[in-house]
Short mmCIF file of C-alpha atoms and ligand atoms in Angstrom, two decimals:
data_model
loop_
_atom_site.label_atom_id
_atom_site.label_comp_id
_atom_site.label_asym_id
_atom_site.label_seq_id
_atom_site.Cartn_x
_atom_site.Cartn_y
_atom_site.Cartn_z
CA MET A 1 4.19 14.75 6.15
CA SER A 2 5.06 17.56 8.71
CA ALA A 3 4.39 20.21 6.05
CA THR A 4 1.07 19.07 6.38
CA LEU A 5 0.94 18.60 10.30
CA GLY A 6 2.35 21.99 10.59
CA ALA A 7 -0.24 23.69 8.05
CA LEU A 8 -2.94 22.26 9.85
CA LEU A 9 -1.97 22.93 12.96
CA HIS A 10 -1.07 26.49 12.75
CA ARG A 11 -4.89 26.90 10.92
CA LEU A 12 -6.00 25.35 14.14
CA GLU A 13 -4.09 26.88 16.89
CA PRO A 14 -2.39 30.20 14.75
CA THR A 15 -1.30 31.01 18.48
CA TRP A 16 1.20 28.27 19.07
CA SER A 17 5.23 28.48 17.78
CA ILE A 18 6.09 26.14 15.13
CA GLU A 19 10.13 25.16 14.01
CA VAL A 20 10.40 23.06 11.67
CA PHE A 21 14.04 21.14 11.37
CA GLU A 22 15.25 19.61 8.32
CA ARG A 23 18.54 18.39 7.94
CA LEU A 24 19.27 19.13 4.10
CA PRO A 25 20.21 22.67 2.63
CA ARG A 26 16.23 22.54 1.01
CA VAL A 27 13.00 21.23 2.18
CA GLY A 28 11.03 18.12 -0.26
CA GLN A 29 14.27 16.60 -1.36
CA GLU A 30 14.21 12.88 0.22
CA SER A 31 10.95 10.79 -0.43
CA SER A 32 9.19 13.66 -1.34
CA ASP A 33 10.80 14.95 -4.13
CA PRO A 34 9.25 14.61 -7.49
CA TRP A 35 12.12 12.53 -8.87
CA ASN A 36 12.14 10.13 -5.70
CA ASN A 37 8.61 8.64 -6.06
CA ALA A 38 6.17 8.24 -8.75
CA GLY A 39 3.65 10.95 -7.74
CA THR A 40 0.58 8.60 -8.14
CA GLY A 41 -2.71 10.69 -6.28
CA HIS A 42 -2.86 7.35 -4.54
CA ALA A 43 -7.10 6.68 -4.41
CA ALA A 44 -7.05 2.74 -5.87
CA LEU A 45 -8.81 4.23 -9.35
CA CYS A 46 -5.64 1.77 -10.79
CA GLU A 47 -3.27 -0.08 -8.24
CA LEU A 48 -4.55 -3.63 -8.00
CA ASN A 49 -2.80 -3.95 -4.48
CA TYR A 50 -5.52 -2.13 -2.74
CA MET A 51 -8.14 -4.94 -4.19
CA PRO A 52 -6.05 -8.38 -3.89
CA GLU A 53 -7.71 -11.57 -4.37
CA GLY A 54 -8.43 -13.65 -1.81
CA PRO A 55 -7.45 -16.99 -1.55
CA ASP A 56 -10.76 -18.58 -2.72
CA GLY A 57 -10.87 -16.07 -5.57
CA SER A 58 -13.24 -13.47 -3.86
CA LEU A 59 -12.86 -9.99 -3.93
CA SER A 60 -13.87 -6.99 -2.12
CA PRO A 61 -13.59 -3.56 -2.78
CA ALA A 62 -13.56 -2.12 1.08
CA LYS A 63 -9.70 -1.29 0.82
CA ALA A 64 -9.92 -0.03 -2.61
CA ILE A 65 -13.00 2.34 -1.35
CA ASP A 66 -10.88 3.14 1.91
CA ILE A 67 -8.03 4.67 0.17
CA ASN A 68 -10.04 6.80 -2.17
CA GLU A 69 -11.83 8.32 0.69
CA GLN A 70 -8.33 9.05 1.98
CA PHE A 71 -7.39 10.93 -0.97
CA GLN A 72 -10.61 13.02 -1.20
CA LEU A 73 -9.52 14.15 2.16
CA SER A 74 -5.96 15.30 0.68
CA ARG A 75 -7.98 16.37 -2.45
CA GLN A 76 -10.39 18.62 -0.14
CA LEU A 77 -7.54 20.34 2.33
CA TRP A 78 -5.34 21.73 -1.20
CA ALA A 79 -8.47 22.87 -2.71
CA SER A 80 -9.46 24.66 0.44
CA PHE A 81 -5.66 26.19 1.06
CA VAL A 82 -5.97 27.02 -2.61
CA GLU A 83 -9.40 28.94 -1.76
CA ASP A 84 -8.18 30.98 1.00
CA GLY A 85 -4.41 31.34 -0.74
CA THR A 86 -2.33 29.21 1.21
CA LEU A 87 -1.40 27.17 -1.70
CA PRO A 88 -0.88 29.07 -5.10
CA ASP A 89 -1.36 27.64 -8.45
CA PRO A 90 -2.89 24.20 -7.99
CA LYS A 91 -1.04 23.82 -11.57
CA GLY A 92 2.46 23.96 -9.42
CA PHE A 93 1.96 20.88 -7.76
CA ILE A 94 -1.10 19.07 -8.88
CA SER A 95 -1.95 17.88 -12.59
CA PRO A 96 -5.10 16.04 -14.05
CA THR A 97 -3.51 12.51 -15.61
CA PRO A 98 -5.93 9.39 -16.15
CA HIS A 99 -5.35 6.38 -13.90
CA MET A 100 -5.27 3.24 -15.81
CA THR A 101 -4.91 -0.63 -15.31
CA PHE A 102 -3.57 -2.78 -17.85
CA VAL A 103 -3.23 -6.39 -17.93
CA TRP A 104 -2.61 -9.46 -20.24
CA GLY A 105 -3.56 -12.76 -20.14
CA GLU A 106 -6.75 -14.90 -19.67
CA GLU A 107 -6.15 -14.65 -15.75
CA ASN A 108 -5.40 -11.09 -15.10
CA VAL A 109 -8.22 -10.19 -17.71
CA ASP A 110 -10.83 -12.20 -15.82
CA TYR A 111 -9.86 -10.72 -12.53
CA LEU A 112 -9.58 -7.26 -14.05
CA ARG A 113 -13.37 -7.63 -15.64
CA ARG A 114 -14.81 -8.52 -12.04
CA ARG A 115 -12.77 -5.69 -10.48
CA TRP A 116 -14.20 -3.38 -12.75
CA GLU A 117 -17.88 -4.63 -12.14
CA LEU A 118 -17.35 -4.61 -8.10
CA LEU A 119 -16.10 -0.65 -8.54
CA LYS A 120 -17.76 0.92 -11.14
CA ASP A 121 -21.42 1.67 -9.60
CA GLU A 122 -19.21 2.50 -6.01
CA PRO A 123 -19.78 6.83 -5.98
CA LEU A 124 -15.97 7.28 -5.60
CA PHE A 125 -15.62 5.31 -8.81
CA ALA A 126 -18.11 6.29 -10.82
CA GLY A 127 -17.22 6.92 -14.63
CA MET A 128 -14.29 4.06 -14.12
CA GLU A 129 -14.49 2.62 -17.99
CA TYR A 130 -13.39 -1.21 -18.98
CA SER A 131 -12.25 -2.51 -22.38
CA GLU A 132 -10.66 -5.47 -24.19
CA ASP A 133 -10.52 -4.01 -27.27
CA PRO A 134 -7.00 -2.99 -28.59
CA GLU A 135 -8.51 0.24 -30.46
CA VAL A 136 -10.34 1.58 -27.47
CA ILE A 137 -6.83 0.75 -25.17
CA ARG A 138 -4.99 2.33 -28.01
CA GLY A 139 -7.13 5.39 -27.76
CA TRP A 140 -6.50 5.97 -24.06
CA ALA A 141 -2.38 4.94 -24.02
CA PRO A 142 -1.47 4.77 -27.99
CA THR A 143 2.56 3.32 -26.88
CA LEU A 144 1.00 0.35 -25.05
CA ILE A 145 -0.89 -1.54 -28.39
CA PRO A 146 1.52 -1.16 -31.81
CA GLY A 147 4.09 -3.80 -31.47
CA ARG A 148 2.06 -6.23 -29.36
CA LYS A 149 1.02 -10.10 -30.60
CA LYS A 150 -2.86 -9.83 -31.79
CA SER A 151 -3.18 -12.68 -30.23
CA GLN A 152 -2.53 -11.73 -26.69
CA ARG A 153 -5.90 -11.01 -24.53
CA ILE A 154 -5.81 -7.70 -23.03
CA ALA A 155 -7.84 -5.48 -20.72
CA ALA A 156 -7.89 -2.33 -19.02
CA THR A 157 -9.76 0.49 -16.82
CA ARG A 158 -9.52 3.79 -17.31
CA SER A 159 -10.61 6.99 -14.74
CA THR A 160 -10.20 10.32 -16.01
CA ASP A 161 -10.51 11.12 -11.99
CA GLY A 162 -6.70 10.57 -11.62
CA THR A 163 -3.79 12.88 -10.77
CA ASP A 164 -0.20 13.48 -11.22
CA VAL A 165 1.11 15.27 -7.75
CA ASP A 166 4.68 16.71 -7.13
CA PHE A 167 4.86 16.13 -3.12
CA GLY A 168 8.10 18.39 -3.03
CA ALA A 169 6.53 21.28 -4.91
CA LEU A 170 3.43 20.65 -2.54
CA THR A 171 5.91 20.56 0.63
CA ARG A 172 7.84 23.72 -0.26
CA MET A 173 4.38 25.72 -1.04
CA LEU A 174 3.16 24.81 2.72
CA LEU A 175 5.95 25.36 4.33
CA GLY A 176 6.36 28.59 2.58
CA SER A 177 3.12 29.58 4.09
CA LEU A 178 3.90 28.67 7.48
CA VAL A 179 7.02 31.09 6.99
CA ARG A 180 5.01 33.57 5.95
CA ASP A 181 3.15 33.33 9.09
CA GLY A 182 5.90 33.60 11.46
CA ALA A 183 7.04 29.73 11.82
CA GLY A 184 10.44 28.72 11.90
CA VAL A 185 12.39 26.42 9.07
CA HIS A 186 15.72 25.35 9.71
CA THR A 187 17.46 23.89 6.78
CA ASN A 188 20.76 22.29 7.23
CA THR A 189 19.72 21.42 11.00
CA SER A 190 19.78 17.98 12.20
CA VAL A 191 18.19 16.38 14.77
CA ILE A 192 20.57 14.05 16.82
CA GLY A 193 18.70 13.64 20.32
CA LEU A 194 15.30 14.31 21.79
CA LYS A 195 14.74 13.66 25.54
CA ARG A 196 11.51 14.04 27.80
CA GLN A 197 12.77 16.48 30.39
CA SER A 198 11.21 16.38 34.42
CA ASP A 199 9.03 18.99 33.43
CA GLY A 200 7.66 16.94 30.70
CA LEU A 201 8.85 19.35 27.75
CA TRP A 202 10.80 17.19 25.10
CA ARG A 203 14.67 18.41 24.58
CA LEU A 204 15.67 18.58 21.36
CA LYS A 205 19.82 18.27 20.57
CA LEU A 206 20.54 19.98 17.21
CA ARG A 207 23.41 19.69 14.77
CA HIS A 208 23.86 22.98 12.32
CA GLU A 209 25.33 20.95 9.31
CA VAL A 210 26.94 24.16 8.70
CA GLY A 211 29.74 24.83 10.65
CA GLN A 212 29.01 21.85 13.06
CA ASN A 213 27.84 24.05 16.12
CA ARG A 214 25.47 22.36 18.49
CA THR A 215 22.23 23.59 19.99
CA GLU A 216 19.44 22.31 21.70
CA VAL A 217 15.36 23.60 21.88
CA THR A 218 12.38 22.55 23.54
CA ALA A 219 8.70 21.90 22.89
CA ARG A 220 5.93 21.01 24.30
CA PHE A 221 4.97 18.47 21.03
CA VAL A 222 7.26 17.09 18.81
CA PHE A 223 6.19 15.32 15.64
CA VAL A 224 9.06 12.85 14.33
CA GLY A 225 8.42 13.29 10.05
CA GLY A 226 11.75 12.18 9.35
CA GLY A 227 10.48 9.63 6.72
CA GLY A 228 13.49 7.16 6.49
CA GLY A 229 15.09 9.02 9.88
CA ALA A 230 11.91 8.89 12.17
CA LEU A 231 12.70 5.28 13.42
CA LYS A 232 16.36 6.24 14.82
CA LEU A 233 14.47 9.34 15.99
CA LEU A 234 11.89 7.42 17.76
CA GLN A 235 14.45 4.90 19.36
CA LYS A 236 16.25 7.79 20.83
CA SER A 237 13.07 9.29 22.18
CA GLY A 238 12.48 6.34 24.87
CA ILE A 239 9.11 5.74 24.53
CA PRO A 240 8.09 2.06 24.70
CA GLU A 241 5.59 2.44 22.16
CA ALA A 242 8.58 2.57 19.85
CA LYS A 243 10.21 -0.71 20.75
CA GLY A 244 9.74 -3.62 18.52
CA PHE A 245 9.68 -2.02 15.69
CA ALA A 246 12.49 -2.20 12.67
CA GLY A 247 12.91 -0.87 9.51
CA PHE A 248 13.53 -2.91 5.97
CA PRO A 249 14.85 -0.48 3.24
CA ILE A 250 14.37 -1.25 -0.42
CA THR A 251 15.99 0.86 -2.98
CA GLY A 252 14.05 2.12 -5.96
CA ALA A 253 14.69 3.03 -9.79
CA PHE A 254 12.84 3.92 -12.62
CA LEU A 255 13.46 4.28 -16.42
CA ARG A 256 12.79 7.88 -17.21
CA THR A 257 12.28 9.60 -20.75
CA ASP A 258 12.12 13.09 -22.07
CA ASN A 259 11.62 12.34 -25.67
CA PRO A 260 8.92 14.89 -26.41
CA GLU A 261 7.56 12.60 -29.06
CA LEU A 262 6.98 9.62 -26.84
CA VAL A 263 5.67 12.05 -23.93
CA ALA A 264 3.27 13.55 -25.97
CA ARG A 265 1.75 10.09 -27.43
CA HIS A 266 1.28 9.02 -23.23
CA ASN A 267 -0.86 10.99 -20.82
CA ALA A 268 -1.63 8.34 -17.94
CA LYS A 269 -0.36 6.37 -14.99
CA VAL A 270 -0.86 2.52 -16.21
CA TYR A 271 -0.70 0.24 -13.47
CA GLY A 272 0.19 -3.38 -14.09
CA LYS A 273 -0.09 -6.54 -11.69
CA ALA A 274 2.94 -7.69 -9.56
CA SER A 275 4.97 -10.44 -10.26
CA VAL A 276 4.76 -13.41 -7.76
CA GLY A 277 6.79 -12.31 -4.89
CA ALA A 278 6.89 -8.92 -5.59
CA PRO A 279 6.11 -5.99 -2.71
CA PRO A 280 3.11 -4.53 -3.30
CA MET A 281 4.89 -1.38 -4.22
CA SER A 282 6.93 -2.85 -6.87
CA VAL A 283 3.68 -3.02 -9.23
CA PRO A 284 4.91 -1.60 -12.60
CA HIS A 285 3.46 1.17 -14.03
CA LEU A 286 4.06 3.34 -16.99
CA ASP A 287 3.62 7.07 -15.71
CA THR A 288 3.07 10.31 -17.12
CA ARG A 289 5.02 12.78 -14.80
CA VAL A 290 4.80 16.70 -14.01
CA VAL A 291 7.46 18.62 -12.95
CA ASP A 292 7.77 22.30 -13.00
CA GLY A 293 5.29 22.21 -16.05
CA GLU A 294 7.47 19.98 -17.87
CA ALA A 295 6.03 16.32 -18.86
CA SER A 296 8.10 13.20 -18.71
CA VAL A 297 7.37 9.43 -18.72
CA LEU A 298 8.72 7.15 -15.87
CA PHE A 299 8.72 3.17 -15.60
CA GLY A 300 9.13 1.07 -13.09
CA PRO A 301 9.96 1.10 -9.91
CA TYR A 302 13.07 -1.85 -9.84
CA ALA A 303 13.26 -2.78 -6.79
CA GLY A 304 16.78 -3.16 -4.92
CA PHE A 305 18.58 -3.35 -1.76
CA SER A 306 20.65 -0.97 0.30
CA PRO A 307 20.97 -0.20 4.15
CA LYS A 308 20.34 3.33 4.01
CA TYR A 309 17.72 4.68 5.17
CA LEU A 310 17.48 7.71 3.71
CA LYS A 311 18.74 8.26 -0.28
CA SER A 312 21.18 10.55 1.77
CA GLY A 313 21.66 8.69 4.48
CA THR A 314 24.84 6.20 5.41
CA TYR A 315 25.40 2.27 4.95
CA LEU A 316 25.76 2.13 9.06
CA ASP A 317 21.76 3.31 9.00
CA MET A 318 19.93 -0.06 9.24
CA PHE A 319 22.33 -1.37 11.65
CA GLU A 320 22.38 1.73 14.03
CA THR A 321 18.74 0.59 14.61
CA ILE A 322 19.08 -3.37 15.29
CA LYS A 323 18.10 -3.28 19.40
CA GLY A 324 17.91 -6.02 21.72
CA HIS A 325 13.97 -5.17 21.50
CA ASN A 326 13.55 -5.78 17.49
CA LEU A 327 16.11 -8.54 16.49
CA TYR A 328 13.81 -11.32 17.00
CA PRO A 329 10.93 -9.56 14.83
CA MET A 330 13.36 -8.84 12.18
CA ILE A 331 14.43 -12.35 12.25
CA ARG A 332 10.76 -13.60 11.87
CA ALA A 333 10.02 -11.18 9.58
CA GLY A 334 12.92 -11.91 7.40
CA LEU A 335 12.42 -15.79 7.64
CA ALA A 336 8.41 -15.51 6.76
CA ASN A 337 9.47 -12.63 3.59
CA LEU A 338 12.37 -15.50 1.84
CA ASP A 339 10.32 -15.11 -1.32
CA LEU A 340 10.65 -11.00 -0.80
CA VAL A 341 14.36 -11.75 -0.43
CA GLY A 342 14.71 -13.51 -3.80
CA TYR A 343 12.65 -10.94 -5.87
CA LEU A 344 15.29 -8.55 -4.69
CA MET A 345 17.97 -9.97 -5.85
CA GLY A 346 16.80 -11.02 -9.01
CA GLU A 347 16.46 -7.02 -9.11
CA VAL A 348 19.65 -5.80 -7.77
CA PHE A 349 21.15 -7.88 -10.40
CA ALA A 350 18.90 -7.14 -13.64
CA SER A 351 20.57 -5.99 -16.54
CA ARG A 352 19.65 -3.01 -18.27
CA GLU A 353 18.31 -5.61 -21.39
CA GLN A 354 15.92 -7.21 -18.39
CA ARG A 355 14.81 -3.88 -17.32
CA LEU A 356 13.83 -3.18 -21.09
CA GLU A 357 12.20 -6.20 -21.62
CA ALA A 358 10.09 -5.60 -18.42
CA LEU A 359 9.23 -2.00 -20.01
CA ARG A 360 8.53 -3.68 -23.27
CA GLU A 361 6.00 -5.56 -21.67
CA PHE A 362 4.24 -2.33 -21.66
CA MET A 363 5.33 -0.64 -24.34
CA PRO A 364 6.37 -3.25 -26.91
CA ASN A 365 8.17 -1.04 -28.92
CA ALA A 366 10.21 1.03 -26.44
CA LYS A 367 13.73 1.95 -27.78
CA ASP A 368 16.72 1.77 -25.33
CA GLU A 369 18.24 4.93 -26.66
CA ASP A 370 15.10 6.70 -25.24
CA TRP A 371 15.65 5.55 -21.46
CA ARG A 372 18.30 6.46 -18.93
CA LEU A 373 17.56 4.91 -15.36
CA ILE A 374 17.11 7.32 -12.42
CA THR A 375 17.26 6.37 -8.68
CA ALA A 376 14.46 7.11 -6.40
CA GLY A 377 13.74 8.00 -2.81
CA GLN A 378 14.55 4.42 -0.28
CA ARG A 379 11.50 3.05 1.41
CA VAL A 380 11.89 1.82 4.71
CA GLN A 381 8.95 -1.19 5.14
CA VAL A 382 7.81 -1.14 8.60
CA MET A 383 9.23 -4.91 10.82
CA LYS A 384 7.35 -5.33 13.73
CA LYS A 385 6.44 -7.33 16.80
CA ASP A 386 3.63 -10.04 16.11
CA PRO A 387 1.77 -11.96 19.26
CA GLU A 388 1.27 -15.02 16.67
CA LYS A 389 4.17 -14.79 14.33
CA GLY A 390 6.99 -13.37 16.49
CA GLY A 391 7.72 -10.63 13.47
CA VAL A 392 5.89 -9.30 10.45
CA LEU A 393 6.83 -7.29 7.75
CA GLN A 394 3.95 -4.56 6.67
CA PHE A 395 3.99 -2.36 3.45
CA GLY A 396 1.69 0.34 5.05
CA THR A 397 1.98 3.10 7.04
CA GLU A 398 2.33 2.95 10.85
CA VAL A 399 1.60 5.88 13.60
CA VAL A 400 3.47 5.68 16.60
CA THR A 401 2.62 8.02 19.54
CA GLY A 402 3.73 8.29 23.05
CA ALA A 403 1.00 7.20 25.54
CA ASP A 404 0.72 10.73 26.83
CA GLY A 405 0.31 12.45 23.16
CA THR A 406 3.21 14.69 23.10
CA ILE A 407 4.91 12.58 20.57
CA ALA A 408 4.17 11.34 17.42
CA GLY A 409 6.04 9.79 14.44
CA LEU A 410 5.37 7.99 11.05
CA LEU A 411 7.13 5.13 9.76
CA GLY A 412 6.46 3.08 6.52
CA ALA A 413 5.86 4.18 3.07
CA SER A 414 2.56 3.69 1.46
CA PRO A 415 0.27 4.86 0.27
CA GLY A 416 2.29 7.54 1.43
CA ALA A 417 2.09 10.93 0.85
CA SER A 418 -1.23 10.95 -0.96
CA THR A 419 -3.08 10.16 2.76
CA ALA A 420 -1.05 12.67 4.47
CA VAL A 421 -4.19 14.58 5.42
CA HIS A 422 -5.88 11.60 6.68
CA ILE A 423 -2.45 10.32 8.49
CA MET A 424 -2.09 13.60 10.57
CA LEU A 425 -6.10 13.70 11.31
CA THR A 426 -5.20 10.67 13.18
CA ILE A 427 -2.23 11.86 14.74
CA PHE A 428 -4.96 14.74 16.31
CA GLU A 429 -7.26 12.07 16.96
CA ARG A 430 -4.72 10.10 19.36
CA CYS A 431 -2.43 13.03 20.60
CA PHE A 432 -4.86 15.79 20.82
CA PRO A 433 -8.42 14.21 22.05
CA GLU A 434 -9.10 17.11 24.45
CA ARG A 435 -9.25 19.67 21.65
CA MET A 436 -11.18 17.45 18.99
CA PRO A 437 -14.12 19.23 20.07
CA GLU A 438 -13.01 22.41 19.50
CA TRP A 439 -11.28 21.92 16.20
CA ARG A 440 -13.64 19.85 14.74
CA SER A 441 -15.57 23.14 13.25
CA THR A 442 -12.39 24.16 11.45
CA ILE A 443 -11.46 21.04 10.14
CA THR A 444 -14.66 20.51 8.56
CA GLU A 445 -14.73 24.01 7.22
CA LEU A 446 -11.32 22.72 5.87
CA ILE A 447 -12.33 19.35 4.81
CA PRO A 448 -15.75 18.72 4.78
CA SER A 449 -16.40 15.19 4.42
CA PHE A 450 -14.03 14.76 7.65
CA GLY A 451 -15.72 12.29 9.92
CA THR A 452 -18.21 10.98 7.24
CA LYS A 453 -17.93 8.49 4.57
CA LEU A 454 -18.54 9.83 1.14
CA ASN A 455 -18.97 6.76 -0.94
CA ALA A 456 -22.04 5.85 1.52
CA ASP A 457 -23.18 9.43 -0.15
CA PRO A 458 -23.26 9.51 -3.84
CA ALA A 459 -24.46 12.94 -4.10
CA ALA A 460 -21.75 14.21 -1.50
CA ALA A 461 -19.08 11.72 -3.65
CA ARG A 462 -20.06 13.44 -6.46
CA GLU A 463 -20.07 17.29 -5.46
CA SER A 464 -16.25 16.76 -3.57
CA ILE A 465 -14.57 15.24 -6.44
CA ALA A 466 -16.30 17.95 -8.97
CA ARG A 467 -15.73 20.77 -6.75
CA THR A 468 -11.87 19.86 -5.77
CA ALA A 469 -11.39 18.78 -9.44
CA ARG A 470 -12.73 22.96 -10.08
CA VAL A 471 -10.54 24.53 -7.67
CA LEU A 472 -7.55 22.38 -8.34
CA ARG A 473 -7.99 23.17 -11.77
CA LEU A 474 -8.14 19.44 -12.91
CA VAL A 475 -10.77 20.32 -15.28
CA GLU A 476 -10.58 23.52 -17.15
CA PRO A 477 -14.00 25.60 -16.70
CA PRO A 478 -16.05 25.92 -20.13
CA VAL A 479 -15.42 28.50 -22.19
CA GLY A 480 -17.72 30.71 -21.46
CA GLU A 481 -16.81 30.85 -17.98
CA LEU A 482 -13.55 31.43 -19.01
CA HIS A 483 -14.84 34.43 -21.10
CA ALA A 484 -16.22 35.75 -17.89
CA ALA A 485 -13.41 35.13 -15.86
CA GLY A 486 -11.18 37.33 -18.44
CA ALA A 487 -14.09 39.91 -18.43
CA THR A 488 -14.11 40.45 -14.94
CA ARG A 489 -10.25 40.55 -14.35
CA ALA A 490 -10.37 43.03 -17.33
CA THR A 491 -12.65 45.11 -15.72
CA ALA A 492 -10.63 44.83 -12.51
C1 FAD B 501 10.10 4.89 -5.01
C2 FAD B 501 8.70 5.46 -4.53
C3 FAD B 501 7.52 5.81 -4.71
C4 FAD B 501 6.71 6.42 -4.18
N1 FAD B 501 5.32 6.40 -5.03
C5 FAD B 501 4.44 7.50 -4.50
C6 FAD B 501 3.48 7.76 -5.16
O1 FAD B 501 3.40 7.43 -6.27
N2 FAD B 501 2.45 8.36 -4.23
C7 FAD B 501 2.49 8.58 -3.22
O2 FAD B 501 1.42 9.12 -2.40
N3 FAD B 501 3.66 8.03 -2.26
C8 FAD B 501 4.41 7.67 -2.93
N4 FAD B 501 5.65 7.20 -2.28
C9 FAD B 501 5.93 7.48 -0.81
C10 FAD B 501 6.24 9.15 -0.36
O3 FAD B 501 7.39 9.53 -1.27
C11 FAD B 501 6.54 9.13 0.76
O4 FAD B 501 5.07 8.52 1.83
C12 FAD B 501 6.66 10.64 1.38
O5 FAD B 501 7.10 11.28 0.41
C13 FAD B 501 6.95 10.46 2.61
O6 FAD B 501 6.99 11.83 3.36
P1 FAD B 501 7.77 12.35 4.23
O7 FAD B 501 7.26 13.76 5.02
O8 FAD B 501 7.40 10.83 5.91
O9 FAD B 501 9.20 11.83 4.25
P2 FAD B 501 10.20 12.81 3.47
O10 FAD B 501 9.99 13.02 2.28
O11 FAD B 501 11.88 11.47 2.89
O12 FAD B 501 10.93 13.68 4.20
C14 FAD B 501 11.51 13.47 5.59
C15 FAD B 501 12.51 14.73 5.86
O13 FAD B 501 13.40 14.76 6.91
C16 FAD B 501 14.41 14.88 7.09
N5 FAD B 501 15.32 14.23 7.99
C17 FAD B 501 15.17 12.91 8.34
N6 FAD B 501 16.12 12.86 9.02
C18 FAD B 501 15.95 13.98 9.52
C19 FAD B 501 16.81 14.04 11.44
N7 FAD B 501 17.52 13.47 11.94
N8 FAD B 501 17.17 15.65 11.18
C20 FAD B 501 16.51 16.42 10.65
N9 FAD B 501 16.00 16.33 9.58
C21 FAD B 501 15.54 14.74 8.79
C22 FAD B 501 14.92 14.30 5.88
O14 FAD B 501 16.14 14.73 5.48
C23 FAD B 501 13.53 14.39 4.76
O15 FAD B 501 13.94 15.63 4.29
C24 FAD B 501 6.96 6.77 -3.26
C25 FAD B 501 7.77 6.51 -2.40
C26 FAD B 501 9.00 5.73 -3.04
C27 FAD B 501 10.62 5.76 -2.59
#
């Protein structure tokens, strides 16, 4: 998140000085590390939680379209950064990976078909395929079918516009380019306090983890991009807008296989349907991951509970953020989500066999010896005041900004890294409204669909998806063009 903000801000105001402080020895090692998240470029092509059924069984594509629009902004910025050399070879952070949804049982098949019927004619979802035929589904994802009861009704959708993103690599590339342009990235440096001075500047207290000495810096604008660490810092800032917020940490784990034979037979992100009481981000999925050029397959996530707000945090994290102003919203949100607590308990105490059973619902012939459990990142879900209910738990992200626009921070997890560009544009609009008229043309150069709705313009949607796919090397150029490029290089 901070890397995206820094890269954009540098382009808009090249003379501003930017300093990034990271408590760990390297950047991108918490939630954005590729093994700490699923790397799905969330575009709602396969995630059912962006299109839930209403109580009367009705379906609306609005939320799915909105998430897809947001992801297109990310694709456009990344493509522009590849074209102008800010980002090196896109293969280092993004890979084409079909996005599939796979369900079983009458009700789920009916739901998936109705979802597909609504989405297939939407420009951003063009080309989405649907099938109930096991042979077709086997062609899309060979491991889903062998070992499955023939009598079981199944259905799947597939979109070949899907992606797998290594957000850790992307973070390092973006910050690397900032450093080349003169910004400071200070690792092993924790922000331990921030306070508004009487002259309007923010004073940040820093602890250098190597040597343990302390220093201070001042800044005109602060982005609290600490992931799970953001709530604590926003509370320290003392801004009234941070009052009433609390965090509910949920741990994650995945089963991972690197067995080359299995990996070669699965090239897709296959999302299923969440079980009752499960939070939206616990939708099970069987996922191709590409990290450092090597493919693996993940299954999960399995949720759990730990009071840590960061994977590298402490067991005091959650307790340190409980304040008089957020205690009541926390209690109300907790009482309203007892089914989630029950679900998490079940997940915490799940045996390896139960975890494998969940995997076998997707891949019936999965063998124990191929899979190992890895710990993913912490998600800190937002709990906040609610005028009617007292307190609510929400699964999205929440941008918190100070009234005068000199500080902003980000809480929450989903849809996460995929929508970082949209989130940062929201922050610009809230914190720099007076500069937006001047910035608009540069933003539109980098992100052509900024301020428009791609889905409302089929030609623009097609053009954007095709252009970003070409620049981000999500489609290989036709052989003729490859030869031409080779010939040009040889001549040069
Ligand atoms: C299990 C799981 C699966 C996910 N799957 C997906 C997915 O498929 N697709 C997707 O788009 N998103 C996914 N997400 C969400 C995504 O990972 C996050 O939204 C995103 O990585 C958050 O980026 P960030 O920069 O806010 O936080 P982080 O990447 O956590 O970075 C915050 C940084 O701040 C540092 N920090 C914290 N406190 C301090 C301090 N006081 N001083 C200095 N430094 C500090 C931390 O060390 C860390 O490096 C997933 C998350 C999880 C946990």
